[in-house]
Amino acid sequence: MSELGRLTRLKVEGFKSIRSMDLEMRDLNILIGANGAGKSNLISFFKFMSKFVDDDLKSYVRQQGGVDRFMHFGRKVTDAILISMDFDVGSFSSLFVSDVFGNMAFSLFDGNSIRSHELIRFLKDDAVRSGKFIGSEDATHLDLMKLYDFELMVRSFLRRFDSGVYHFHDVGEVSVIKRDCRTADTDRLRPDGANLAAFLRFIQTCHPRNYDDIVATVRRVAPFFRDFILKPNPENPEYIRLKWKHEGTDDYFDVHDLSDGTLRFICLATLLLQPNPPSLIILDEPELGLHPYAVELLAGMMQSAAARTQVIAATQSVTLANQFDWQDLIIVDRVDNASEFRRLKESEVEDWLEHYRMGDIWQKDLIGGTP
C-alpha cells in the first residue's frame, strides 16, 4: 500500500455518464451491471486520472474526440468535472473545465477545505491552465507558490498511487504481449502486459517464492505447462521474449503456442501474485475468455491481492460474481440517463443468501444491475 493509504471515498460529478456519484471504496470493489450502465465509464475515469498524472491529458482528450466526450452530455449540459478523493491520510479535489481553445484545463485544491460546487467560481478567460488556482473566495488569497507546491505534492501522491487500468484482452498475433520487450523493463507490469517476460524474469530472480506461486497457479488451469523460459535473446541481450516448457518434453515453446485464455490468465496471475503490487489494481472484465474453473481461481487471487492492495473490477460474469460476498459488490444501474452506483444493504440479500450466491441473485434481477 502506498503512503497515501487506501482510497476510502470517491466523489465524481459530470464525467461521462456519471452525473453525480459518492461512493465508499473498500479493499475489494466489484462493479456489476448491464451493458451501458456505466461500469466502463468509472473504469475509464481512472485512466483519465492516470493521463492527468502523466502530463498527457491534453493529447489523450484530443485523441478521444475532445472535452465533450468526457463531460456529462457535453459542455452544453456540464461545465465542469469535479473530483474528490479521500485517502487514509488526507484528501484532495480537482476541477476540470474547458478553456477557450477547447482543451481540458484543471486545478487542484485541498479537499479538506473545499467540498461543494457552490464554492467554485470558474475562470472565464484563456489563462485557465495547469497550476492556476480555482477555488472559493476565501481561498483566492492564499499564496500562489503554496498552491503550486500543493499541486506538486498531489501529483507525487498520485504517481505513487499508480492508477493504471490493466487490460489484457489483446492477445492476438500482433499483440504487444507476444513481442520482444526490453530485459530491463521491470519497474512494474505494464497495463497491457507488454513487458510480461521481463517482469516475470525479475520476479524469478528477486522473489522466487512469488514466482513459484505464479507457476503453480498457471499449472492449475494449464496442466500441460511446466515452467517459463526467461532468457534474454543471445544475439541481443537487451531484449527478451516469453517462452515456456511443455510437460513431458524438454522442447521449448513460443508464446504464440499458448491459447488466448491461457495467456490472459498468465498475465492476471503475474499481476495479482507479484511481490509488490501497485496501490490500486483496476481490471475491466478480467474473466474474458477464461474457463469457469480459471474464473474461480481468478476470484481467489483477487481476494488474496486485496489483503495487500485495493482491487476494482468491472464484470458481467455470474461465475465471477458468485465468488464474492455481498459487501464486495457495487451495483451499477442507468437511471434518468445517468449512471447510478450503490453498495448493497444486508437487508436486500439476507433472505436469498441461504439458497443462492451473489452472482445468481444478481442474474435473477433481485438486486438491480440488470437491463
Short mmCIF file of N, CA and C in Angstrom, two decimals, residues 184-314:
data_model
loop_
_atom_site.label_atom_id
_atom_site.label_comp_id
_atom_site.label_asym_id
_atom_site.label_seq_id
_atom_site.Cartn_x
_atom_site.Cartn_y
_atom_site.Cartn_z
N ALA A 184 15.37 -4.90 -19.27
CA ALA A 184 15.46 -4.03 -18.09
C ALA A 184 14.13 -3.38 -17.73
N ASP A 185 13.07 -3.65 -18.48
CA ASP A 185 11.77 -3.03 -18.24
C ASP A 185 11.04 -3.79 -17.13
N THR A 186 11.44 -3.51 -15.88
CA THR A 186 10.94 -4.33 -14.76
C THR A 186 10.36 -3.50 -13.62
N ASP A 187 10.18 -2.19 -13.80
CA ASP A 187 9.68 -1.37 -12.70
C ASP A 187 8.29 -1.82 -12.25
N ARG A 188 7.45 -2.14 -13.20
CA ARG A 188 6.09 -2.62 -12.91
C ARG A 188 5.57 -3.34 -14.13
N LEU A 189 4.57 -4.18 -13.95
CA LEU A 189 3.92 -4.82 -15.08
C LEU A 189 3.10 -3.78 -15.81
N ARG A 190 3.33 -3.64 -17.09
CA ARG A 190 2.62 -2.62 -17.86
C ARG A 190 1.14 -3.00 -18.00
N PRO A 191 0.27 -1.99 -18.09
CA PRO A 191 -1.18 -2.25 -18.13
C PRO A 191 -1.63 -3.17 -19.26
N ASP A 192 -0.87 -3.22 -20.38
CA ASP A 192 -1.23 -4.10 -21.49
C ASP A 192 -0.39 -5.37 -21.52
N GLY A 193 0.47 -5.58 -20.51
CA GLY A 193 1.29 -6.78 -20.44
C GLY A 193 2.48 -6.78 -21.38
N ALA A 194 2.84 -5.62 -21.92
CA ALA A 194 3.89 -5.55 -22.94
C ALA A 194 5.25 -6.04 -22.45
N ASN A 195 5.52 -5.94 -21.14
CA ASN A 195 6.81 -6.37 -20.59
C ASN A 195 6.68 -7.62 -19.73
N LEU A 196 5.73 -8.48 -20.07
CA LEU A 196 5.44 -9.67 -19.26
C LEU A 196 6.69 -10.53 -19.05
N ALA A 197 7.43 -10.81 -20.11
CA ALA A 197 8.60 -11.69 -19.99
C ALA A 197 9.65 -11.08 -19.07
N ALA A 198 9.95 -9.80 -19.24
CA ALA A 198 10.95 -9.14 -18.41
C ALA A 198 10.51 -9.08 -16.95
N PHE A 199 9.22 -8.82 -16.73
CA PHE A 199 8.73 -8.72 -15.36
C PHE A 199 8.74 -10.08 -14.67
N LEU A 200 8.37 -11.14 -15.39
CA LEU A 200 8.44 -12.49 -14.82
C LEU A 200 9.88 -12.87 -14.48
N ARG A 201 10.82 -12.49 -15.35
CA ARG A 201 12.24 -12.79 -15.09
C ARG A 201 12.71 -12.07 -13.83
N PHE A 202 12.27 -10.83 -13.65
CA PHE A 202 12.61 -10.09 -12.44
C PHE A 202 12.07 -10.80 -11.19
N ILE A 203 10.82 -11.25 -11.24
CA ILE A 203 10.24 -11.96 -10.09
C ILE A 203 10.98 -13.27 -9.84
N GLN A 204 11.30 -13.98 -10.91
CA GLN A 204 12.03 -15.25 -10.77
C GLN A 204 13.37 -15.03 -10.09
N THR A 205 14.05 -13.96 -10.41
CA THR A 205 15.39 -13.69 -9.88
C THR A 205 15.36 -13.14 -8.46
N CYS A 206 14.46 -12.22 -8.21
CA CYS A 206 14.46 -11.49 -6.94
C CYS A 206 13.42 -11.97 -5.93
N HIS A 207 12.39 -12.65 -6.39
CA HIS A 207 11.31 -13.10 -5.50
C HIS A 207 10.89 -14.51 -5.89
N PRO A 208 11.75 -15.49 -5.69
CA PRO A 208 11.47 -16.85 -6.18
C PRO A 208 10.21 -17.48 -5.60
N ARG A 209 9.83 -17.15 -4.37
CA ARG A 209 8.61 -17.73 -3.80
C ARG A 209 7.38 -17.25 -4.55
N ASN A 210 7.34 -15.96 -4.87
CA ASN A 210 6.23 -15.44 -5.66
C ASN A 210 6.21 -16.05 -7.06
N TYR A 211 7.39 -16.23 -7.61
CA TYR A 211 7.48 -16.84 -8.94
C TYR A 211 6.93 -18.26 -8.91
N ASP A 212 7.30 -19.03 -7.90
CA ASP A 212 6.80 -20.40 -7.77
C ASP A 212 5.28 -20.42 -7.64
N ASP A 213 4.72 -19.45 -6.92
CA ASP A 213 3.26 -19.36 -6.78
C ASP A 213 2.61 -19.11 -8.13
N ILE A 214 3.21 -18.24 -8.94
CA ILE A 214 2.65 -17.93 -10.25
C ILE A 214 2.67 -19.18 -11.13
N VAL A 215 3.80 -19.88 -11.17
CA VAL A 215 3.92 -21.09 -11.98
C VAL A 215 2.91 -22.14 -11.52
N ALA A 216 2.82 -22.36 -10.23
CA ALA A 216 1.90 -23.37 -9.70
C ALA A 216 0.45 -23.02 -10.03
N THR A 217 0.11 -21.74 -9.97
CA THR A 217 -1.26 -21.32 -10.28
C THR A 217 -1.57 -21.50 -11.76
N VAL A 218 -0.63 -21.16 -12.63
CA VAL A 218 -0.83 -21.36 -14.06
C VAL A 218 -1.02 -22.84 -14.38
N ARG A 219 -0.27 -23.70 -13.71
CA ARG A 219 -0.37 -25.14 -13.95
C ARG A 219 -1.73 -25.69 -13.54
N ARG A 220 -2.43 -25.01 -12.64
CA ARG A 220 -3.75 -25.48 -12.23
C ARG A 220 -4.78 -25.31 -13.34
N VAL A 221 -4.57 -24.34 -14.21
CA VAL A 221 -5.51 -24.16 -15.34
C VAL A 221 -4.93 -24.70 -16.64
N ALA A 222 -3.63 -24.96 -16.66
CA ALA A 222 -2.97 -25.50 -17.86
C ALA A 222 -2.01 -26.60 -17.43
N PRO A 223 -2.52 -27.82 -17.15
CA PRO A 223 -1.67 -28.91 -16.64
C PRO A 223 -0.51 -29.27 -17.56
N PHE A 224 -0.61 -28.94 -18.83
CA PHE A 224 0.47 -29.24 -19.78
C PHE A 224 1.66 -28.31 -19.60
N PHE A 225 1.46 -27.20 -18.90
CA PHE A 225 2.51 -26.19 -18.72
C PHE A 225 3.45 -26.61 -17.59
N ARG A 226 4.76 -26.54 -17.84
CA ARG A 226 5.73 -26.90 -16.80
C ARG A 226 6.37 -25.67 -16.17
N ASP A 227 6.91 -24.77 -17.01
CA ASP A 227 7.63 -23.61 -16.47
C ASP A 227 7.86 -22.62 -17.60
N PHE A 228 8.24 -21.40 -17.22
CA PHE A 228 8.63 -20.40 -18.20
C PHE A 228 10.12 -20.54 -18.53
N ILE A 229 10.49 -20.09 -19.71
CA ILE A 229 11.88 -19.96 -20.10
C ILE A 229 12.14 -18.47 -20.28
N LEU A 230 12.91 -17.90 -19.39
CA LEU A 230 13.06 -16.45 -19.32
C LEU A 230 14.53 -16.07 -19.51
N LYS A 231 15.00 -16.26 -20.72
CA LYS A 231 16.38 -15.95 -21.06
C LYS A 231 16.42 -14.84 -22.10
N PRO A 232 17.28 -13.84 -21.89
CA PRO A 232 17.41 -12.78 -22.91
C PRO A 232 17.85 -13.35 -24.24
N ASN A 233 17.54 -12.64 -25.29
CA ASN A 233 17.94 -13.03 -26.63
C ASN A 233 19.47 -13.10 -26.71
N PRO A 234 20.06 -14.26 -27.01
CA PRO A 234 21.53 -14.36 -27.02
C PRO A 234 22.17 -13.44 -28.05
N GLU A 235 21.46 -13.09 -29.10
CA GLU A 235 22.00 -12.20 -30.11
C GLU A 235 21.85 -10.73 -29.73
N ASN A 236 20.92 -10.46 -28.82
CA ASN A 236 20.71 -9.09 -28.34
C ASN A 236 20.17 -9.16 -26.92
N PRO A 237 21.05 -9.28 -25.91
CA PRO A 237 20.63 -9.48 -24.53
C PRO A 237 19.78 -8.37 -23.94
N GLU A 238 19.67 -7.25 -24.64
CA GLU A 238 18.82 -6.17 -24.14
C GLU A 238 17.34 -6.51 -24.29
N TYR A 239 17.02 -7.56 -25.03
CA TYR A 239 15.63 -7.92 -25.27
C TYR A 239 15.35 -9.36 -24.84
N ILE A 240 14.09 -9.59 -24.49
CA ILE A 240 13.68 -10.92 -24.05
C ILE A 240 12.28 -11.21 -24.61
N ARG A 241 12.01 -12.49 -24.84
CA ARG A 241 10.72 -12.93 -25.37
C ARG A 241 10.24 -14.11 -24.54
N LEU A 242 8.95 -14.16 -24.27
CA LEU A 242 8.40 -15.22 -23.43
C LEU A 242 8.41 -16.56 -24.15
N LYS A 243 9.02 -17.54 -23.50
CA LYS A 243 8.99 -18.93 -23.96
C LYS A 243 8.63 -19.81 -22.78
N TRP A 244 8.29 -21.08 -23.05
CA TRP A 244 7.86 -21.95 -21.96
C TRP A 244 8.14 -23.41 -22.30
N LYS A 245 8.10 -24.23 -21.25
CA LYS A 245 8.32 -25.67 -21.38
C LYS A 245 7.00 -26.41 -21.25
N HIS A 246 6.86 -27.44 -22.08
CA HIS A 246 5.68 -28.31 -22.05
C HIS A 246 5.97 -29.52 -21.17
N GLU A 247 4.98 -29.92 -20.40
CA GLU A 247 5.13 -31.11 -19.56
C GLU A 247 5.44 -32.33 -20.41
N GLY A 248 6.44 -33.12 -19.99
CA GLY A 248 6.77 -34.37 -20.68
C GLY A 248 7.76 -34.23 -21.80
N THR A 249 8.29 -33.02 -22.01
CA THR A 249 9.29 -32.82 -23.06
C THR A 249 10.21 -31.68 -22.67
N ASP A 250 11.41 -31.70 -23.21
CA ASP A 250 12.36 -30.62 -22.96
C ASP A 250 12.35 -29.58 -24.08
N ASP A 251 11.46 -29.75 -25.05
CA ASP A 251 11.39 -28.79 -26.14
C ASP A 251 10.90 -27.43 -25.63
N TYR A 252 11.36 -26.38 -26.28
CA TYR A 252 10.93 -25.03 -25.97
C TYR A 252 9.71 -24.67 -26.82
N PHE A 253 8.78 -23.93 -26.23
CA PHE A 253 7.62 -23.46 -26.97
C PHE A 253 7.56 -21.94 -26.88
N ASP A 254 7.05 -21.34 -27.94
CA ASP A 254 6.98 -19.89 -28.01
C ASP A 254 5.68 -19.39 -27.39
N VAL A 255 5.63 -18.10 -27.07
CA VAL A 255 4.42 -17.50 -26.52
C VAL A 255 3.25 -17.65 -27.49
N HIS A 256 3.51 -17.72 -28.79
CA HIS A 256 2.44 -17.90 -29.78
C HIS A 256 1.77 -19.27 -29.66
N ASP A 257 2.41 -20.21 -28.97
CA ASP A 257 1.84 -21.55 -28.82
C ASP A 257 0.86 -21.65 -27.65
N LEU A 258 0.69 -20.58 -26.91
CA LEU A 258 -0.27 -20.55 -25.81
C LEU A 258 -1.64 -20.12 -26.33
N SER A 259 -2.71 -20.69 -25.79
CA SER A 259 -4.04 -20.25 -26.15
C SER A 259 -4.29 -18.85 -25.60
N ASP A 260 -5.26 -18.18 -26.19
CA ASP A 260 -5.57 -16.82 -25.74
C ASP A 260 -5.94 -16.79 -24.26
N GLY A 261 -6.80 -17.72 -23.84
CA GLY A 261 -7.22 -17.75 -22.45
C GLY A 261 -6.07 -18.02 -21.49
N THR A 262 -5.19 -18.94 -21.88
CA THR A 262 -4.04 -19.25 -21.02
C THR A 262 -3.12 -18.05 -20.88
N LEU A 263 -2.89 -17.33 -21.97
CA LEU A 263 -2.01 -16.16 -21.91
C LEU A 263 -2.63 -15.06 -21.06
N ARG A 264 -3.93 -14.85 -21.21
CA ARG A 264 -4.59 -13.85 -20.35
C ARG A 264 -4.46 -14.24 -18.88
N PHE A 265 -4.65 -15.52 -18.59
CA PHE A 265 -4.56 -15.97 -17.20
C PHE A 265 -3.15 -15.78 -16.66
N ILE A 266 -2.12 -16.02 -17.48
CA ILE A 266 -0.74 -15.80 -17.05
C ILE A 266 -0.53 -14.33 -16.68
N CYS A 267 -1.05 -13.44 -17.50
CA CYS A 267 -0.94 -12.00 -17.20
C CYS A 267 -1.62 -11.67 -15.88
N LEU A 268 -2.82 -12.19 -15.67
CA LEU A 268 -3.56 -11.91 -14.45
C LEU A 268 -2.87 -12.49 -13.22
N ALA A 269 -2.35 -13.72 -13.35
CA ALA A 269 -1.65 -14.34 -12.23
C ALA A 269 -0.39 -13.55 -11.87
N THR A 270 0.33 -13.08 -12.88
CA THR A 270 1.53 -12.28 -12.64
C THR A 270 1.19 -10.97 -11.94
N LEU A 271 0.12 -10.33 -12.39
CA LEU A 271 -0.31 -9.07 -11.79
C LEU A 271 -0.72 -9.25 -10.33
N LEU A 272 -1.54 -10.25 -10.06
CA LEU A 272 -2.16 -10.39 -8.74
C LEU A 272 -1.28 -11.10 -7.73
N LEU A 273 -0.29 -11.87 -8.20
CA LEU A 273 0.58 -12.61 -7.27
C LEU A 273 1.97 -12.01 -7.19
N GLN A 274 2.21 -10.88 -7.79
CA GLN A 274 3.51 -10.24 -7.73
C GLN A 274 3.84 -9.82 -6.30
N PRO A 275 5.12 -9.67 -5.97
CA PRO A 275 5.51 -9.40 -4.58
C PRO A 275 5.11 -8.01 -4.07
N ASN A 276 5.15 -7.00 -4.92
CA ASN A 276 4.86 -5.63 -4.50
C ASN A 276 3.84 -5.01 -5.46
N PRO A 277 2.57 -5.33 -5.29
CA PRO A 277 1.56 -4.83 -6.22
C PRO A 277 1.39 -3.32 -6.10
N PRO A 278 0.89 -2.66 -7.15
CA PRO A 278 0.58 -1.23 -7.05
C PRO A 278 -0.52 -1.01 -6.02
N SER A 279 -0.68 0.22 -5.60
CA SER A 279 -1.66 0.51 -4.56
C SER A 279 -3.09 0.39 -5.02
N LEU A 280 -3.30 0.32 -6.33
CA LEU A 280 -4.63 0.13 -6.87
C LEU A 280 -4.54 -0.71 -8.13
N ILE A 281 -5.29 -1.81 -8.17
CA ILE A 281 -5.36 -2.66 -9.35
C ILE A 281 -6.76 -2.55 -9.92
N ILE A 282 -6.85 -2.11 -11.19
CA ILE A 282 -8.14 -1.90 -11.83
C ILE A 282 -8.24 -2.84 -13.02
N LEU A 283 -9.31 -3.62 -13.08
CA LEU A 283 -9.49 -4.64 -14.10
C LEU A 283 -10.85 -4.46 -14.77
N ASP A 284 -10.86 -4.53 -16.10
CA ASP A 284 -12.10 -4.42 -16.85
C ASP A 284 -12.42 -5.78 -17.48
N GLU A 285 -13.48 -6.42 -17.00
CA GLU A 285 -13.91 -7.75 -17.45
C GLU A 285 -12.73 -8.72 -17.53
N PRO A 286 -12.08 -8.98 -16.41
CA PRO A 286 -10.90 -9.86 -16.41
C PRO A 286 -11.24 -11.31 -16.74
N GLU A 287 -12.51 -11.68 -16.67
CA GLU A 287 -12.92 -13.07 -16.93
C GLU A 287 -12.97 -13.41 -18.41
N LEU A 288 -12.76 -12.43 -19.29
CA LEU A 288 -12.92 -12.64 -20.72
C LEU A 288 -12.07 -13.80 -21.22
N GLY A 289 -12.71 -14.79 -21.85
CA GLY A 289 -12.01 -15.91 -22.47
C GLY A 289 -11.51 -16.97 -21.51
N LEU A 290 -11.87 -16.90 -20.23
CA LEU A 290 -11.39 -17.87 -19.25
C LEU A 290 -12.41 -18.98 -19.00
N HIS A 291 -11.91 -20.19 -18.78
CA HIS A 291 -12.75 -21.32 -18.37
C HIS A 291 -13.34 -21.02 -16.99
N PRO A 292 -14.56 -21.49 -16.69
CA PRO A 292 -15.16 -21.23 -15.38
C PRO A 292 -14.26 -21.57 -14.20
N TYR A 293 -13.47 -22.67 -14.31
CA TYR A 293 -12.56 -23.00 -13.22
C TYR A 293 -11.48 -21.94 -13.08
N ALA A 294 -10.99 -21.42 -14.21
CA ALA A 294 -9.99 -20.35 -14.17
C ALA A 294 -10.58 -19.08 -13.57
N VAL A 295 -11.88 -18.84 -13.83
CA VAL A 295 -12.54 -17.67 -13.25
C VAL A 295 -12.60 -17.80 -11.73
N GLU A 296 -12.86 -19.00 -11.24
CA GLU A 296 -12.88 -19.21 -9.78
C GLU A 296 -11.50 -18.95 -9.18
N LEU A 297 -10.45 -19.42 -9.85
CA LEU A 297 -9.09 -19.15 -9.37
C LEU A 297 -8.78 -17.66 -9.43
N LEU A 298 -9.24 -17.00 -10.48
CA LEU A 298 -9.05 -15.56 -10.59
C LEU A 298 -9.66 -14.83 -9.40
N ALA A 299 -10.86 -15.20 -9.01
CA ALA A 299 -11.50 -14.56 -7.86
C ALA A 299 -10.68 -14.76 -6.59
N GLY A 300 -10.14 -15.96 -6.41
CA GLY A 300 -9.29 -16.21 -5.25
C GLY A 300 -8.05 -15.33 -5.25
N MET A 301 -7.44 -15.14 -6.42
CA MET A 301 -6.27 -14.27 -6.50
C MET A 301 -6.64 -12.81 -6.22
N MET A 302 -7.80 -12.39 -6.68
CA MET A 302 -8.25 -11.03 -6.42
C MET A 302 -8.48 -10.81 -4.92
N GLN A 303 -9.07 -11.81 -4.27
CA GLN A 303 -9.30 -11.70 -2.83
C GLN A 303 -7.99 -11.68 -2.06
N SER A 304 -7.04 -12.50 -2.50
CA SER A 304 -5.74 -12.51 -1.86
C SER A 304 -5.00 -11.19 -2.06
N ALA A 305 -5.06 -10.65 -3.27
CA ALA A 305 -4.39 -9.37 -3.55
C ALA A 305 -5.00 -8.24 -2.75
N ALA A 306 -6.32 -8.31 -2.49
CA ALA A 306 -7.00 -7.24 -1.76
C ALA A 306 -6.54 -7.14 -0.31
N ALA A 307 -5.82 -8.14 0.18
CA ALA A 307 -5.24 -8.05 1.52
C ALA A 307 -4.01 -7.16 1.53
N ARG A 308 -3.45 -6.88 0.33
CA ARG A 308 -2.24 -6.07 0.24
C ARG A 308 -2.44 -4.77 -0.54
N THR A 309 -3.52 -4.68 -1.28
CA THR A 309 -3.77 -3.52 -2.12
C THR A 309 -5.27 -3.36 -2.28
N GLN A 310 -5.70 -2.41 -3.10
CA GLN A 310 -7.12 -2.28 -3.43
C GLN A 310 -7.35 -2.81 -4.84
N VAL A 311 -8.48 -3.46 -5.01
CA VAL A 311 -8.84 -4.03 -6.31
C VAL A 311 -10.20 -3.48 -6.72
N ILE A 312 -10.28 -2.98 -7.95
CA ILE A 312 -11.53 -2.56 -8.56
C ILE A 312 -11.68 -3.35 -9.85
N ALA A 313 -12.82 -4.01 -10.04
CA ALA A 313 -13.02 -4.80 -11.24
C ALA A 313 -14.45 -4.65 -11.73
N ALA A 314 -14.62 -4.51 -13.04
CA ALA A 314 -15.94 -4.49 -13.66
C ALA A 314 -16.19 -5.83 -14.32
#
